[in-house]
Coordinates of C-alpha atoms in Angstrom, one line a residue:
X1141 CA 37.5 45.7 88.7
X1142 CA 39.4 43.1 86.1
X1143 CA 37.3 40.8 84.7
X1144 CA 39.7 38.0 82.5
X1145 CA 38.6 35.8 79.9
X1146 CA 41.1 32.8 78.3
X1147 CA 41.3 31.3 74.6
X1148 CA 43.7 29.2 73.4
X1149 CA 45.5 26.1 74.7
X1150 CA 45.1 22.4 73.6
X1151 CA 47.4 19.3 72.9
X1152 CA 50.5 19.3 71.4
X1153 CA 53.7 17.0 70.3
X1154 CA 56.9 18.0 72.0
X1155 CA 58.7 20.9 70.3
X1156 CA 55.5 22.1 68.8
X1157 CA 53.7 25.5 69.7
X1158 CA 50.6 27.1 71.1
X1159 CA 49.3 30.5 71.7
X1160 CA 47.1 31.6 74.2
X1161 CA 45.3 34.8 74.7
X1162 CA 43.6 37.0 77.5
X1163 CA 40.7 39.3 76.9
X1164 CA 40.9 41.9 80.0
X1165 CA 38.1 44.1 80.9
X1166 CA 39.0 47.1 83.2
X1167 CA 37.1 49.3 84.8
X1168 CA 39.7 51.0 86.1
X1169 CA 42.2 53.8 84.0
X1170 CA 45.3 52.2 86.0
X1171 CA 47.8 50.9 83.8
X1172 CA 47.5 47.6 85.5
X1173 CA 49.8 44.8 84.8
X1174 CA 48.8 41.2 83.5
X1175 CA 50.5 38.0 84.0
X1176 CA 50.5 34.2 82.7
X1177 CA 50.6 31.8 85.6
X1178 CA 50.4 27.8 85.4
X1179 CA 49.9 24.8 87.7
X1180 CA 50.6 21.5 87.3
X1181 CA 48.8 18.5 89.8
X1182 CA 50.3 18.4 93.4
X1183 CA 52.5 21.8 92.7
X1184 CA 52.1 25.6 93.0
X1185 CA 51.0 28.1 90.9
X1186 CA 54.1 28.9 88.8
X1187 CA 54.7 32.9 87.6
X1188 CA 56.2 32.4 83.9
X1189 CA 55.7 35.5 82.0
X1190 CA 54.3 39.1 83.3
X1191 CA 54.1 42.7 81.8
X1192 CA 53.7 45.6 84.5
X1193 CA 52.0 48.9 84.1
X1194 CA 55.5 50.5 82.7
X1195 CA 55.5 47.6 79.5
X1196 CA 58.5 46.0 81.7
X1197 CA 58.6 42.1 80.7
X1198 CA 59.8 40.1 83.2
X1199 CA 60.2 35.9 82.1
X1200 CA 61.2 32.7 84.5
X1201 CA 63.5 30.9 83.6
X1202 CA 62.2 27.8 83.0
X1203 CA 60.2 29.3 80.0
X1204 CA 63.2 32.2 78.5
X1205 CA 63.8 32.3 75.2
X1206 CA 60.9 30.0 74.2
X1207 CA 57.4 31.9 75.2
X1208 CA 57.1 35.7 74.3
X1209 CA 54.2 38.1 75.9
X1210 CA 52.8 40.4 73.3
X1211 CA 50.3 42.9 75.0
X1212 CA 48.0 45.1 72.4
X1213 CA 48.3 49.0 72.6
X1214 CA 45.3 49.5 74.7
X1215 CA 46.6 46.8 77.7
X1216 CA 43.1 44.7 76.9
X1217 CA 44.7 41.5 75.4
X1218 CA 47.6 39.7 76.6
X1219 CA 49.1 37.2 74.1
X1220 CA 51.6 34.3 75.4
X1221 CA 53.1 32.8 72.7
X1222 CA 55.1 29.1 73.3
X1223 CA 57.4 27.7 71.0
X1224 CA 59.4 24.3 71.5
X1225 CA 57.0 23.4 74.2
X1226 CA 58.0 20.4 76.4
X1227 CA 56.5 17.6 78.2
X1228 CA 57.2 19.7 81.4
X1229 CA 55.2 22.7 80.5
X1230 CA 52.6 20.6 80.4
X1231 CA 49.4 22.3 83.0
X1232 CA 46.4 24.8 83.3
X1233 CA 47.3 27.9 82.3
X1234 CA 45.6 31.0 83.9
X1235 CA 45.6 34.9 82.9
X1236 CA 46.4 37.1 86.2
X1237 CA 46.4 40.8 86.9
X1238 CA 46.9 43.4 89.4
X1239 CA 45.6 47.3 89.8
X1240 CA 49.6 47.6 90.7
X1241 CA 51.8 48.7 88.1
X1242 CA 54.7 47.6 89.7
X1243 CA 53.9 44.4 91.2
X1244 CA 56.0 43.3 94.4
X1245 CA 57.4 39.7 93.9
X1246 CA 55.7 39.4 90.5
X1247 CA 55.7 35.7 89.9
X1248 CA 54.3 35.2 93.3
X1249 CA 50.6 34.0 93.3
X1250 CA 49.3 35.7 96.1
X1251 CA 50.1 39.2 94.5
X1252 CA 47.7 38.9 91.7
X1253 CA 44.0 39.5 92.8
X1254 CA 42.2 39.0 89.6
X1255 CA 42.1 35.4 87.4
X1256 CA 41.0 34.3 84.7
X1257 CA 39.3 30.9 84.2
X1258 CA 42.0 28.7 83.2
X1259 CA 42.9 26.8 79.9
X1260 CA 44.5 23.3 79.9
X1261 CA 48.3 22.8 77.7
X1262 CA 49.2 19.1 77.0
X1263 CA 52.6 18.1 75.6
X1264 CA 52.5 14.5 74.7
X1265 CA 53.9 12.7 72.0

């Protein structure tokens, strides 16, 4: 019912930033929520930044006060934008959402049905 197509992404010196964007298309009138997710070779899929069906923003920790969501006024775009960027947040980044508007354990992979196709982030000096 979500079909989710990434931009953005790239190589960047530590401290620098990036933006990367999510096109959604939803056949569906739900206000559904959309998430940004990344992994990292030989670890999980990491939750970092979601907005549920209500405009709640929920952020992990390990990316607070650096990346902010910015979601368009008809839910079809979903903006993450990363500032002082780190070796660390180095991975593929992928564009998740959900028909839920409330999503249980929202940085939790296996809650998020629909993916888009993933963009690589490089922090390298």
């Amino acid at each position: 019912l979500i079909d989710l197509v990434q931009s953005g992404g790239g190589s960047v010196q530590p401290g620098g930033s990036l933006t990367l964007s999510c096109q959604a298309s939803a056949r569906t009138r739900n206000h559904y929520s959309m998430a940004w997710f990344r992994q990292s070779p030989g670890r999980d899929r990491e939750g970092i930044a979601l907005i549920d069906g209500g405009r709640n923003l929920i952020y992990a920790d390990s990316v607070r006060d650096r990346f902010t969501l910015f979601q368009d006024n008809a839910r079809t775009n979903l903006t993450l934008q990363m500032t002082n960027l780190k070796p660390d947040d180095s991975a593929m980044y992928y564009c998740a959402a959900s028909l839920w508007s409330s999503v249980p354990n929202p940085l939790e992979a296996r809650e998020w049905a629909y993916w888009g196709q993933g963009v690589q982030v490089t922090v390298s000096s």
